[in-house]
Coordinates of C-alpha atoms in Angstrom, one line a residue:
Chain G
M35 CA 8.2 -25.0 -76.7
L36 CA 7.2 -28.4 -76.2
D37 CA 6.8 -30.0 -79.5
L38 CA 4.3 -32.9 -79.8
P39 CA 3.2 -34.6 -82.6
D40 CA -0.5 -34.3 -83.8
S41 CA -1.9 -37.7 -83.5
V42 CA -0.3 -40.9 -82.1
H43 CA -1.8 -44.6 -82.1
V44 CA -2.5 -46.0 -78.7
V45 CA -3.5 -49.9 -78.3
E46 CA -5.2 -51.4 -76.2
M47 CA -3.3 -54.4 -74.4
L48 CA -5.4 -55.3 -71.4
P49 CA -7.3 -58.6 -73.3
R50 CA -3.3 -60.3 -73.6
D51 CA -1.4 -58.8 -70.7
G52 CA -4.1 -58.2 -68.8
F53 CA -6.2 -61.6 -68.7
Q54 CA -2.7 -63.6 -68.8
R55 CA -1.4 -61.2 -65.7
L56 CA -5.1 -61.8 -63.5
D57 CA -4.8 -64.5 -61.2
R58 CA -8.2 -66.7 -63.3
F59 CA -9.1 -67.6 -66.0
V60 CA -12.0 -64.7 -67.4
P61 CA -14.8 -66.8 -69.6
T62 CA -14.5 -66.7 -73.3
D63 CA -17.5 -65.4 -73.4
E64 CA -16.8 -62.4 -71.5
K65 CA -13.9 -62.2 -72.9
A66 CA -14.9 -62.0 -76.4
S67 CA -17.8 -59.4 -74.3
I68 CA -15.0 -57.1 -72.8
I69 CA -13.0 -57.0 -76.2
D70 CA -15.9 -55.8 -78.4
D71 CA -16.8 -53.4 -75.3
L72 CA -13.0 -51.7 -76.0
A73 CA -13.5 -51.7 -79.2
T74 CA -16.0 -49.0 -78.5
T75 CA -13.8 -46.5 -77.3
G76 CA -12.3 -45.5 -80.6
V77 CA -9.1 -47.1 -80.1
D78 CA -7.0 -48.2 -83.3
E79 CA -5.7 -51.4 -82.1
I80 CA -6.3 -53.7 -79.9
E81 CA -4.1 -56.9 -79.0
F82 CA -6.9 -59.1 -78.0
T83 CA -5.2 -62.2 -77.2
S84 CA -1.9 -64.7 -77.8
F85 CA -1.5 -67.4 -79.8
T86 CA 1.2 -69.4 -77.5
H87 CA 1.1 -72.8 -75.6
P88 CA -1.8 -73.0 -73.6
K89 CA 0.7 -74.5 -70.7
A90 CA 2.5 -71.2 -70.3
V91 CA -0.1 -69.0 -70.1
P92 CA -3.3 -70.8 -69.3
N93 CA -5.6 -67.6 -68.9
L94 CA -5.2 -67.7 -73.2
R95 CA -6.0 -70.8 -73.7
D96 CA -8.9 -70.3 -75.2
A97 CA -7.4 -68.2 -78.2
D98 CA -8.9 -69.6 -81.0
E99 CA -12.2 -69.5 -79.9
V100 CA -12.0 -65.7 -78.6
A101 CA -11.2 -64.7 -81.9
R102 CA -14.0 -66.4 -83.3
R103 CA -16.2 -65.0 -80.8
I104 CA -15.2 -61.5 -81.2
T105 CA -17.3 -59.1 -83.6
R106 CA -15.1 -57.2 -85.7
R107 CA -15.1 -53.4 -86.1
D108 CA -13.5 -52.1 -89.5
D109 CA -11.7 -49.2 -87.9
V110 CA -10.0 -51.6 -85.7
T111 CA -6.6 -53.4 -86.0
Y112 CA -7.1 -56.9 -84.4
R113 CA -3.3 -58.0 -83.3
A114 CA -2.3 -60.9 -81.4
L115 CA 1.1 -62.1 -79.8
V116 CA 2.7 -64.8 -81.5
P117 CA 5.8 -65.9 -79.8
N118 CA 7.1 -68.3 -82.5
A119 CA 6.4 -69.6 -85.9
V120 CA 3.7 -72.3 -84.8
G121 CA 1.5 -69.3 -82.9
M122 CA 1.8 -67.5 -86.6
E123 CA 0.2 -70.3 -88.4
R124 CA -2.4 -70.0 -85.2
A125 CA -2.8 -66.4 -86.0
L126 CA -2.9 -66.6 -89.8
D127 CA -5.8 -69.4 -89.0
A128 CA -7.5 -66.9 -86.8
G129 CA -7.4 -63.9 -89.4
V130 CA -5.7 -61.7 -87.1
D131 CA -4.7 -58.1 -88.8
K132 CA -1.5 -57.5 -87.2
V133 CA 1.0 -60.1 -84.9
N134 CA 3.0 -58.9 -81.9
A135 CA 6.3 -61.3 -82.9
L136 CA 8.1 -60.8 -79.1
V137 CA 11.6 -61.3 -78.7
T138 CA 13.1 -60.5 -75.4
V139 CA 17.1 -59.2 -75.0
S140 CA 17.3 -60.7 -71.8
E141 CA 18.3 -64.2 -72.2
S142 CA 17.6 -64.9 -68.8
Y143 CA 13.9 -63.9 -69.6
S144 CA 13.7 -65.2 -72.9
R145 CA 14.6 -69.0 -71.3
K146 CA 11.8 -68.5 -69.0
N147 CA 9.7 -67.0 -71.0
Q148 CA 9.6 -68.4 -74.4
S149 CA 12.1 -71.4 -73.6
M150 CA 14.7 -70.1 -76.3
S151 CA 17.5 -68.1 -76.6
T152 CA 16.9 -64.7 -77.7
S153 CA 18.9 -65.4 -80.8
E154 CA 16.7 -69.0 -81.5
I155 CA 13.2 -66.4 -81.0
L156 CA 15.2 -64.1 -83.5
D157 CA 15.3 -67.1 -86.3
E158 CA 11.5 -67.5 -85.3
V159 CA 10.8 -63.4 -86.2
E160 CA 12.3 -64.6 -89.6
Q161 CA 9.7 -67.4 -90.2
I162 CA 7.3 -65.2 -89.1
V163 CA 7.8 -62.5 -91.6
D164 CA 7.9 -65.2 -94.2
L165 CA 4.8 -66.5 -93.3
A166 CA 3.7 -63.0 -93.4
A167 CA 4.4 -62.9 -96.7
G168 CA 1.8 -62.5 -99.5
T169 CA -0.7 -62.1 -96.7
D170 CA -2.2 -58.5 -95.5
V171 CA -1.2 -59.4 -92.0
L172 CA 1.2 -56.8 -90.8
V173 CA 3.9 -58.0 -88.3
E174 CA 5.4 -55.5 -85.5
A175 CA 8.1 -57.0 -83.4
G176 CA 7.4 -56.4 -79.2
I177 CA 11.4 -56.1 -77.9
G178 CA 10.5 -57.1 -74.0
T179 CA 13.0 -56.2 -71.5
S180 CA 14.1 -52.9 -73.8
F181 CA 15.0 -51.4 -70.7
Y182 CA 15.4 -53.5 -67.5
C183 CA 15.4 -57.0 -67.0
P184 CA 13.6 -58.9 -63.3
Y185 CA 16.6 -61.0 -63.9
E186 CA 19.4 -59.4 -65.5
G187 CA 19.0 -56.1 -63.8
R188 CA 19.6 -53.0 -66.2
I189 CA 20.1 -53.9 -70.1
P190 CA 22.8 -52.2 -71.6
Q191 CA 21.1 -49.9 -74.6
E192 CA 23.3 -51.6 -77.2
R193 CA 22.3 -54.8 -76.6
T194 CA 18.8 -53.8 -77.5
L195 CA 19.9 -51.9 -80.0
E196 CA 21.1 -54.9 -82.1
V197 CA 18.0 -56.6 -81.2
V198 CA 16.0 -54.1 -83.4
D199 CA 18.7 -53.9 -85.6
R200 CA 18.0 -57.8 -86.2
V201 CA 14.2 -57.6 -86.3
V202 CA 14.3 -54.0 -89.0
E203 CA 16.9 -56.4 -91.2
A204 CA 14.3 -59.4 -90.6
G205 CA 11.7 -57.2 -92.3
V206 CA 9.2 -56.4 -89.9
D207 CA 6.6 -53.6 -90.3
E208 CA 7.0 -52.1 -86.9
V209 CA 9.1 -52.2 -83.9
T210 CA 8.0 -51.5 -80.2
L211 CA 10.2 -51.1 -77.2
A212 CA 9.0 -52.7 -74.3
T213 CA 9.3 -51.3 -70.4
T214 CA 8.7 -54.8 -69.6
M215 CA 9.7 -53.6 -65.7
G216 CA 8.1 -50.4 -66.0
L217 CA 11.6 -49.3 -64.6
A218 CA 12.6 -47.2 -67.7
N219 CA 13.3 -43.3 -67.3
P220 CA 12.7 -40.3 -69.9
V221 CA 16.3 -40.4 -70.3
Q222 CA 16.8 -43.8 -71.3
V223 CA 13.8 -43.6 -73.3
D224 CA 15.2 -40.5 -75.4
A225 CA 18.2 -42.3 -75.5
M226 CA 17.5 -44.8 -76.8
F227 CA 14.7 -43.7 -79.3
T228 CA 17.1 -41.5 -80.8
E229 CA 19.4 -44.0 -81.2
V230 CA 16.6 -45.8 -82.8
F231 CA 15.7 -43.0 -85.4
D232 CA 19.2 -42.6 -86.0
R233 CA 19.9 -46.2 -87.6
H234 CA 16.8 -47.0 -88.7
P235 CA 15.0 -43.6 -90.5
G236 CA 11.6 -43.5 -91.1
V237 CA 11.1 -46.8 -88.6
D238 CA 7.3 -47.5 -87.1
A239 CA 8.4 -47.0 -83.6
G240 CA 6.0 -47.4 -80.5
L241 CA 6.4 -47.7 -76.9
H242 CA 4.9 -50.2 -74.3
L243 CA 4.2 -49.0 -71.4
H244 CA 4.6 -50.4 -67.7
D245 CA 4.5 -48.0 -64.6
T246 CA 6.2 -49.4 -61.6
N247 CA 8.2 -46.4 -61.3
G248 CA 4.9 -43.6 -62.1
M249 CA 7.3 -42.0 -64.8
S250 CA 5.6 -43.5 -67.5
L251 CA 3.6 -40.4 -68.5
A252 CA 6.9 -38.8 -68.7
N253 CA 7.9 -41.4 -70.4
T254 CA 5.7 -41.2 -73.2
L255 CA 6.4 -37.3 -73.6
A256 CA 9.7 -37.9 -73.8
A257 CA 9.3 -40.4 -76.5
M258 CA 6.5 -38.4 -78.2
Q259 CA 9.0 -35.8 -78.8
C260 CA 11.5 -38.2 -80.2
G261 CA 8.4 -39.0 -82.6
V262 CA 7.5 -42.0 -81.2
D263 CA 3.9 -42.5 -82.5
R264 CA 2.3 -45.5 -80.9
F265 CA 2.1 -46.3 -77.4
D266 CA 0.6 -49.5 -76.1
A267 CA -1.2 -49.4 -72.6
S268 CA -3.7 -51.5 -70.8
V269 CA -7.5 -50.1 -69.1
C270 CA -6.8 -50.0 -65.6
G271 CA -3.6 -50.4 -65.8
L272 CA -4.0 -54.2 -65.8
G273 CA -1.0 -56.7 -67.1
G274 CA 2.4 -57.5 -66.6
G275 CA 4.3 -60.8 -67.6
V276 CA 3.8 -64.2 -66.5
V277 CA 7.1 -65.1 -65.8
L278 CA 7.7 -62.1 -63.6
P279 CA 8.8 -63.4 -59.6
E280 CA 6.5 -63.2 -56.9
G281 CA 6.1 -60.2 -55.3
L282 CA 5.9 -57.6 -57.9
S283 CA 2.6 -57.2 -58.1
G284 CA 3.2 -53.6 -58.7
V285 CA 4.4 -53.9 -62.5
G286 CA 1.0 -53.0 -63.6
N287 CA 0.7 -51.5 -67.6
T288 CA -0.1 -47.5 -67.9
P289 CA -3.3 -47.3 -68.0
T290 CA -4.8 -46.4 -71.1
E291 CA -7.2 -43.9 -69.4
D292 CA -4.6 -42.1 -67.8
L293 CA -2.7 -41.8 -71.2
A294 CA -5.9 -41.0 -72.8
H295 CA -6.1 -38.4 -70.3
M296 CA -3.3 -36.4 -70.9
L297 CA -3.3 -37.2 -74.8
T298 CA -6.8 -35.6 -75.0
E299 CA -5.9 -32.5 -72.7
T300 CA -2.7 -32.0 -74.6
G301 CA -4.0 -31.6 -77.9
V302 CA -3.0 -35.3 -79.2
D303 CA -5.7 -36.8 -81.2
T304 CA -5.6 -40.9 -80.7
G305 CA -8.9 -41.5 -81.9
L306 CA -10.3 -42.8 -78.2
D307 CA -13.6 -40.8 -77.3
F308 CA -12.1 -40.1 -73.8
E309 CA -15.4 -40.1 -71.9
R310 CA -16.0 -43.1 -73.3
T311 CA -13.0 -44.6 -72.3
E312 CA -13.3 -43.3 -68.8
A313 CA -16.6 -45.1 -68.8
V314 CA -15.7 -48.4 -70.2
A315 CA -12.5 -48.4 -67.5
H316 CA -15.0 -48.2 -64.7
S317 CA -17.1 -50.7 -66.2
I318 CA -14.1 -53.3 -66.4
S319 CA -12.8 -52.5 -63.2
D320 CA -16.3 -53.3 -61.7
R321 CA -16.6 -56.6 -64.0
L322 CA -13.2 -57.8 -62.5
D323 CA -13.5 -56.3 -59.3
L324 CA -10.2 -54.5 -59.7
G325 CA -10.5 -51.5 -57.5
A326 CA -9.6 -47.9 -58.6
T327 CA -5.9 -48.4 -60.2
S328 CA -5.9 -45.3 -62.3
H329 CA -5.7 -41.7 -61.7
V330 CA -9.2 -41.2 -63.8
L331 CA -10.7 -44.3 -61.9
M332 CA -9.8 -42.8 -58.6
G333 CA -11.8 -39.5 -60.2
G334 CA -8.0 -37.3 -61.1
T335 CA -9.9 -35.5 -63.8
A336 CA -10.7 -31.7 -64.1
R337 CA -14.7 -32.5 -64.9
R338 CA -15.1 -35.2 -61.9
V339 CA -13.3 -32.8 -59.6
L340 CA -15.7 -29.7 -60.8
D341 CA -18.5 -32.1 -60.3
T342 CA -17.8 -33.1 -56.9
V343 CA -17.2 -29.6 -56.1
A344 CA -20.6 -28.2 -57.4
S345 CA -21.8 -31.3 -55.5
D346 CA -20.6 -30.5 -52.1
A347 CA -21.3 -26.2 -52.6
E348 CA -22.6 -24.3 -49.9
P349 CA -26.1 -23.1 -50.3
Chain Z
M175 CA 17.1 -34.9 -77.5
L176 CA 15.7 -34.5 -74.4
D177 CA 17.0 -30.7 -73.0
L178 CA 17.3 -31.2 -69.0
P179 CA 19.0 -28.6 -66.6
D180 CA 22.0 -30.3 -64.3
S181 CA 20.7 -29.0 -61.2
V182 CA 17.2 -28.4 -59.8
H183 CA 16.1 -27.2 -56.3
V184 CA 13.7 -29.2 -54.5
V185 CA 11.4 -27.4 -52.0
E186 CA 10.1 -30.2 -49.0
M187 CA 6.2 -29.1 -48.6
L188 CA 5.6 -31.8 -45.9
P189 CA 5.3 -29.7 -42.9
R190 CA 3.1 -27.1 -44.3
D191 CA 1.0 -28.3 -47.4
G192 CA 1.0 -31.8 -45.4
F193 CA 0.7 -31.4 -41.6
Q194 CA -2.2 -28.7 -42.3
R195 CA -3.9 -31.4 -44.4
L196 CA -3.8 -34.2 -41.6
D197 CA -7.2 -34.7 -39.9
R198 CA -5.0 -34.5 -36.6
F199 CA -3.0 -31.9 -34.9
V200 CA 0.7 -33.6 -34.6
P201 CA 2.6 -32.0 -31.3
T202 CA 4.9 -29.7 -31.5
D203 CA 8.0 -31.7 -30.7
E204 CA 7.0 -34.4 -33.3
K205 CA 6.7 -32.0 -36.0
A206 CA 10.1 -30.3 -35.1
S207 CA 11.2 -34.2 -34.9
I208 CA 10.2 -34.9 -37.9
I209 CA 11.5 -31.3 -40.1
D210 CA 14.4 -31.8 -38.8
D211 CA 14.5 -35.2 -40.2
L212 CA 13.5 -34.1 -43.3
A213 CA 16.7 -31.8 -43.4
T214 CA 18.8 -34.5 -43.4
T215 CA 17.9 -35.7 -46.9
G216 CA 20.0 -33.0 -48.5
V217 CA 17.1 -30.9 -49.6
D218 CA 17.7 -27.4 -50.3
E219 CA 14.3 -25.9 -48.9
I220 CA 11.8 -27.0 -46.4
E221 CA 8.9 -24.8 -46.3
F222 CA 8.2 -25.8 -42.6
T223 CA 5.0 -24.2 -41.5
S224 CA 3.3 -21.1 -42.4
F225 CA 2.4 -18.2 -39.8
T226 CA -1.4 -17.7 -40.6
H227 CA -4.2 -16.8 -38.0
P228 CA -4.5 -20.2 -35.4
K229 CA -8.2 -20.2 -36.1
A230 CA -7.6 -20.4 -39.8
V231 CA -5.4 -23.7 -39.9
P232 CA -5.5 -25.0 -36.7
N233 CA -3.1 -28.0 -37.4
L234 CA -0.4 -24.9 -37.7
R235 CA -1.2 -22.7 -34.8
D236 CA 2.1 -23.6 -33.0
A237 CA 4.4 -21.9 -36.0
D238 CA 6.0 -19.6 -34.0
E239 CA 7.1 -22.5 -31.3
V240 CA 8.2 -25.3 -34.1
A241 CA 10.4 -22.1 -35.1
R242 CA 12.0 -22.0 -31.9
R243 CA 12.5 -25.9 -31.6
I244 CA 13.7 -27.3 -35.0
T245 CA 17.4 -27.4 -35.0
R246 CA 18.7 -25.3 -38.1
R247 CA 21.2 -26.3 -40.7
D248 CA 23.1 -24.1 -42.1
D249 CA 22.6 -25.9 -45.6
V250 CA 19.0 -25.7 -45.5
T251 CA 16.7 -22.6 -45.9
Y252 CA 13.8 -22.4 -43.8
R253 CA 11.2 -21.1 -45.4
A254 CA 7.6 -20.7 -44.1
L255 CA 4.2 -19.2 -45.4
V256 CA 2.8 -16.1 -44.8
P257 CA -0.6 -14.9 -45.6
N258 CA -0.5 -11.4 -45.2
A259 CA 1.5 -8.6 -43.6
V260 CA 0.9 -9.8 -39.5
G261 CA 1.8 -13.0 -40.6
M262 CA 5.3 -11.8 -42.2
E263 CA 6.0 -9.9 -38.7
R264 CA 5.9 -13.2 -37.1
A265 CA 8.0 -15.3 -39.8
L266 CA 10.6 -12.1 -39.4
D267 CA 10.4 -12.3 -35.2
A268 CA 11.0 -16.0 -35.7
G269 CA 14.1 -15.8 -37.7
V270 CA 13.3 -17.9 -41.2
D271 CA 15.5 -17.5 -44.2
K272 CA 12.5 -17.0 -46.7
V273 CA 8.8 -16.7 -46.8
N274 CA 6.0 -18.3 -49.2
A275 CA 3.7 -15.0 -49.8
L276 CA 0.6 -16.9 -50.9
V277 CA -1.6 -15.0 -53.4
T278 CA -4.5 -17.1 -55.3
V279 CA -5.8 -15.9 -58.9
S280 CA -9.0 -17.4 -58.3
E281 CA -11.2 -15.1 -56.0
S282 CA -13.5 -17.2 -54.6
Y283 CA -10.5 -19.3 -53.6
S284 CA -9.0 -16.2 -52.0
R285 CA -11.7 -15.3 -50.3
K286 CA -12.1 -18.5 -48.9
N287 CA -8.5 -19.3 -47.6
Q288 CA -7.6 -15.9 -46.7
S289 CA -10.3 -13.9 -46.3
M290 CA -9.5 -11.2 -49.0
S291 CA -9.7 -10.6 -52.7
T292 CA -7.1 -11.3 -54.9
S293 CA -6.6 -7.9 -55.2
E294 CA -6.5 -7.1 -51.2
I295 CA -3.6 -10.1 -50.9
L296 CA -1.5 -8.1 -53.9
D297 CA -1.7 -5.3 -51.4
E298 CA -0.4 -7.5 -48.4
V299 CA 2.6 -8.8 -50.8
E300 CA 3.8 -5.1 -51.3
Q301 CA 3.8 -4.7 -47.5
I302 CA 5.4 -8.3 -47.0
V303 CA 8.0 -6.9 -49.6
D304 CA 8.4 -3.5 -47.9
L305 CA 9.0 -5.5 -44.5
A306 CA 11.3 -8.2 -46.5
A307 CA 14.0 -4.5 -47.0
G308 CA 16.8 -4.4 -45.6
T309 CA 16.5 -8.0 -43.8
D310 CA 18.4 -11.0 -45.5
V311 CA 14.8 -12.5 -45.5
L312 CA 13.9 -13.2 -49.4
V313 CA 10.6 -13.4 -50.5
E314 CA 8.9 -15.6 -53.0
A315 CA 5.3 -15.5 -54.1
G316 CA 3.5 -18.7 -54.4
I317 CA 0.5 -17.9 -56.7
G318 CA -2.3 -20.5 -56.0
T319 CA -4.6 -22.1 -58.7
S320 CA -2.4 -20.8 -61.3
F321 CA -4.0 -23.5 -63.6
Y322 CA -7.7 -24.7 -62.2
C323 CA -9.7 -23.7 -58.8
P324 CA -12.5 -26.2 -57.3
Y325 CA -14.6 -23.3 -57.2
E326 CA -14.0 -21.6 -60.5
G327 CA -12.6 -24.2 -62.8
R328 CA -10.1 -23.5 -65.6
I329 CA -8.5 -20.4 -64.9
P330 CA -7.4 -18.7 -67.9
Q331 CA -3.4 -18.3 -68.7
E332 CA -4.0 -14.6 -68.6
R333 CA -5.8 -14.2 -65.2
T334 CA -2.4 -16.2 -64.1
L335 CA -0.1 -13.6 -65.8
E336 CA -1.2 -10.7 -65.0
V337 CA -0.7 -11.7 -61.1
V338 CA 2.9 -12.7 -62.0
D339 CA 2.9 -9.8 -63.1
R340 CA 2.0 -7.8 -60.1
V341 CA 4.1 -9.7 -57.6
V342 CA 7.3 -9.5 -59.9
E343 CA 6.4 -5.5 -60.0
A344 CA 6.3 -5.8 -55.9
G345 CA 9.4 -6.9 -56.1
V346 CA 9.6 -10.5 -54.9
D347 CA 12.8 -12.3 -55.3
E348 CA 11.0 -15.2 -56.7
V349 CA 7.7 -16.8 -58.4
T350 CA 6.5 -20.1 -58.0
L351 CA 3.1 -21.4 -59.9
A352 CA 1.0 -23.6 -58.4
T353 CA -0.9 -26.8 -59.4
T354 CA -2.8 -26.3 -56.7
M355 CA -6.2 -29.0 -57.5
G356 CA -3.1 -31.3 -59.4
L357 CA -5.1 -31.1 -62.9
A358 CA -2.6 -28.9 -64.6
N359 CA -1.0 -31.0 -67.6
P360 CA 2.2 -30.7 -70.0
V361 CA 0.9 -28.6 -72.3
Q362 CA -0.2 -25.6 -70.0
V363 CA 2.6 -26.5 -68.2
D364 CA 4.9 -25.2 -70.8
A365 CA 2.8 -22.9 -72.5
M366 CA 2.6 -20.7 -68.7
F367 CA 6.2 -21.0 -68.3
T368 CA 6.9 -19.5 -71.6
E369 CA 4.8 -16.9 -71.3
V370 CA 6.3 -16.3 -67.9
F371 CA 9.9 -16.3 -69.0
D372 CA 9.0 -14.1 -72.0
R373 CA 7.1 -11.6 -69.8
H374 CA 10.2 -12.1 -67.5
P375 CA 13.4 -13.0 -68.7
G376 CA 15.6 -14.4 -65.9
V377 CA 13.0 -14.6 -63.1
D378 CA 13.4 -17.2 -60.6
A379 CA 10.1 -19.6 -61.1
G380 CA 9.3 -22.3 -59.6
L381 CA 6.2 -25.0 -60.3
H382 CA 4.6 -26.5 -56.7
L383 CA 3.4 -30.1 -57.6
H384 CA 0.0 -31.5 -56.8
D385 CA -0.9 -34.8 -58.6
T386 CA -4.5 -35.4 -58.9
N387 CA -4.5 -36.3 -63.1
G388 CA -1.0 -38.3 -62.2
M389 CA 0.6 -36.0 -65.1
S390 CA 3.1 -34.3 -62.3
L391 CA 6.1 -36.1 -63.4
A392 CA 5.2 -35.2 -67.0
N393 CA 4.8 -31.5 -65.5
T394 CA 8.0 -31.4 -64.0
L395 CA 9.8 -32.7 -67.5
A396 CA 7.9 -30.2 -69.8
A397 CA 8.7 -27.4 -66.9
M398 CA 12.3 -27.9 -66.8
Q399 CA 12.3 -28.4 -70.7
C400 CA 11.3 -24.4 -70.5
G401 CA 13.9 -23.6 -68.0
V402 CA 11.7 -23.9 -64.5
D403 CA 14.5 -24.6 -61.8
R404 CA 12.7 -25.0 -58.3
F405 CA 9.7 -28.0 -57.6
D406 CA 7.9 -28.4 -54.8
A407 CA 7.1 -31.7 -53.4
S408 CA 6.1 -33.0 -49.9
V409 CA 7.6 -36.5 -48.8
C410 CA 5.0 -39.5 -48.9
G411 CA 2.8 -36.9 -51.3
L412 CA 1.1 -35.6 -47.9
G413 CA -0.9 -32.3 -48.5
G414 CA -3.5 -30.5 -49.7
G415 CA -5.8 -27.0 -49.6
V416 CA -7.2 -26.4 -46.0
V417 CA -10.2 -25.0 -48.1
L418 CA -10.8 -28.1 -50.7
P419 CA -14.4 -29.3 -50.8
E420 CA -15.1 -32.5 -49.1
G421 CA -14.5 -35.5 -51.2
L422 CA -10.9 -34.4 -53.0
S423 CA -9.0 -36.4 -50.7
G424 CA -7.0 -37.7 -54.1
V425 CA -5.3 -33.8 -54.2
G426 CA -1.8 -35.1 -52.7
N427 CA 1.6 -33.1 -53.5
T428 CA 3.9 -34.8 -55.6
P429 CA 5.8 -37.4 -53.3
T430 CA 9.0 -35.7 -52.9
E431 CA 10.7 -39.5 -53.0
D432 CA 9.2 -40.0 -56.3
L433 CA 10.2 -36.6 -58.2
A434 CA 13.9 -37.5 -56.3
H435 CA 13.4 -40.7 -58.1
M436 CA 13.4 -39.6 -61.5
L437 CA 15.5 -36.6 -61.5
T438 CA 18.3 -38.7 -59.4
E439 CA 17.8 -41.8 -62.4
T440 CA 17.7 -38.7 -65.1
G441 CA 20.7 -37.2 -63.8
V442 CA 19.7 -33.8 -62.6
D443 CA 21.4 -33.0 -59.4
T444 CA 19.4 -31.7 -56.8
G445 CA 21.6 -32.6 -53.6
L446 CA 18.8 -34.9 -52.5
D447 CA 20.6 -38.5 -51.1
F448 CA 17.9 -40.4 -53.0
E449 CA 18.1 -43.2 -50.7
R450 CA 18.0 -41.4 -47.5
T451 CA 14.6 -39.6 -49.1
E452 CA 13.7 -42.8 -49.7
A453 CA 14.9 -44.1 -46.1
V454 CA 12.9 -40.6 -44.7
A455 CA 10.0 -41.6 -46.4
H456 CA 9.6 -44.9 -45.3
S457 CA 9.8 -43.8 -41.4
I458 CA 7.8 -40.7 -42.3
S459 CA 5.0 -43.0 -43.9
D460 CA 5.1 -45.2 -40.6
R461 CA 4.7 -42.2 -38.0
L462 CA 1.8 -40.4 -39.2
D463 CA 0.3 -44.0 -40.7
L464 CA 0.0 -42.7 -44.0
G465 CA 0.5 -46.1 -46.0
A466 CA 2.1 -46.5 -49.1
T467 CA 1.3 -43.6 -50.9
S468 CA 4.0 -43.1 -53.7
H469 CA 5.6 -45.5 -56.3
V470 CA 8.5 -45.3 -54.3
L471 CA 7.3 -46.7 -50.8
M472 CA 5.2 -49.4 -53.1
G473 CA 9.0 -50.7 -54.1
G474 CA 9.0 -49.1 -57.4
T475 CA 13.0 -48.4 -57.6
A476 CA 15.2 -50.5 -59.9
R477 CA 16.7 -51.7 -56.7
R478 CA 13.8 -52.4 -54.8
V479 CA 12.9 -54.6 -57.8
L480 CA 15.8 -56.5 -58.3
D481 CA 16.2 -57.0 -54.5
T482 CA 13.2 -58.5 -54.7
V483 CA 13.7 -60.8 -57.7
A484 CA 17.2 -61.8 -55.8
S485 CA 15.6 -62.9 -52.5
D486 CA 12.9 -65.1 -54.6
A487 CA 15.6 -66.8 -56.6
E488 CA 15.7 -70.4 -57.9
P489 CA 17.8 -72.3 -56.4

């Protein structure tokens, strides 16, 4: 029998992974309004921006101002990406609840994305943990290119596990493995998390989902069976790294509404109100002119299918 | 740890589920040529037509002629759908290796699709089994609307199991549960097959995959973990019932190339040559003007992604 957890956490990535990948700057007020809308779905946590250098990610150059304009809810954890200690200082000033300290296993990707080697970034993570000490701010390490890198191909599992070891030793509160390229498969996910929990029993481990190969819901199922209880997704599937090569437009995130659909239908509690999530997905798809980029947006739910039938019923 | 089988069977559905759903009649020679192409992928079995009344499925009115024009390979099982005993007699005349005796759990769908009640169809299945006796022809019972019906909504598990009981008692060689609406989820699939194997230990059970909700690869993972080792899919995802209401264009089959991709990557042997399957999918998509209707066709494989990177690499 399939052994699924009673509940998992979902982290909404659209305001960071999505806005950074759009081909235009979304005005700060619209960003804040969309983030406030996303906070009404019942989601536990939102990665609402990235405190990175404005030249590295111009679309998120208004991170500090976004932090001021959003309306904070007590039941939502507001997380921000920090690529280094300088970003951490800005995030602390902005009053975030949690940071995503990004480390990338691939040296090639690290240098392109953060202008540092993996080892240098690991030093930054140690500084980020030190800066968080004595505050209420939690530190999650997001491990980029945990499975595949666009420049280096398949990343050997052992290299990713070494980075996991390092961030756990550094004292982070949570670790999230990212399928940056959306190419991981369920056996890779299972093998990786089995090792992670074996090396670090009780570690708070999450999976950041992209869906280039269409296996991300199968990966979610495999990860839940290993004990993973936190999943990063993005409404409308909007997202992807800023240093992905041209031509890789298909590397979207897993759509939050599709993830929420499967989890709701299979009785795994996420806190998300599925119908509200679906409505917000439609609204954001309209506002950002994204089209039908998920199965839910294409009408792939039992309620919508049966409504379609009812409206076409013969007299 | 994820416990997957060493190998499973894949059944190619495009020539039946796909051609029946197209908005045009594919000429008989082109059908035969596509079926012969599909037979080069290494696939075990092809459902190559349906011996149904020409008025019920006009697109497949040339079933007998298709059977004559294809070039049979010894390593492929040629299966045809038979909706009743009359169809079975035609199938026997045509020299098929196996038939798919279709039974639909939903009374509403049964009457629309086969102009009989479920009980009347079960009587036909008994006749089909009798007709197969003394021949080498295998009988597989395909159980339509095993999970959802477009007219009746969610089908109670017990009703589907009663139909499974009846066809097993009738003496069929194999049973296949169909997610006709593509709305089933992994917990439903797990619960259903757990019961099927509990009631009928050792039964040869398969899953016919549609993918309206995007969960079909997760369903495949759940079904394999239950012991299911046969999966129906269609190249390019082309397929869907002929009596689906208007507006349900999204009820495609799971694309064979996406299924083959996951199984190949996870080390589950299917006999399919993945690269050949991918090439045939591209070729058929072009011939039938289908567009990029699967993750593989959209380039979502590691090889294609990395090729894209290599061709964009900076000097």
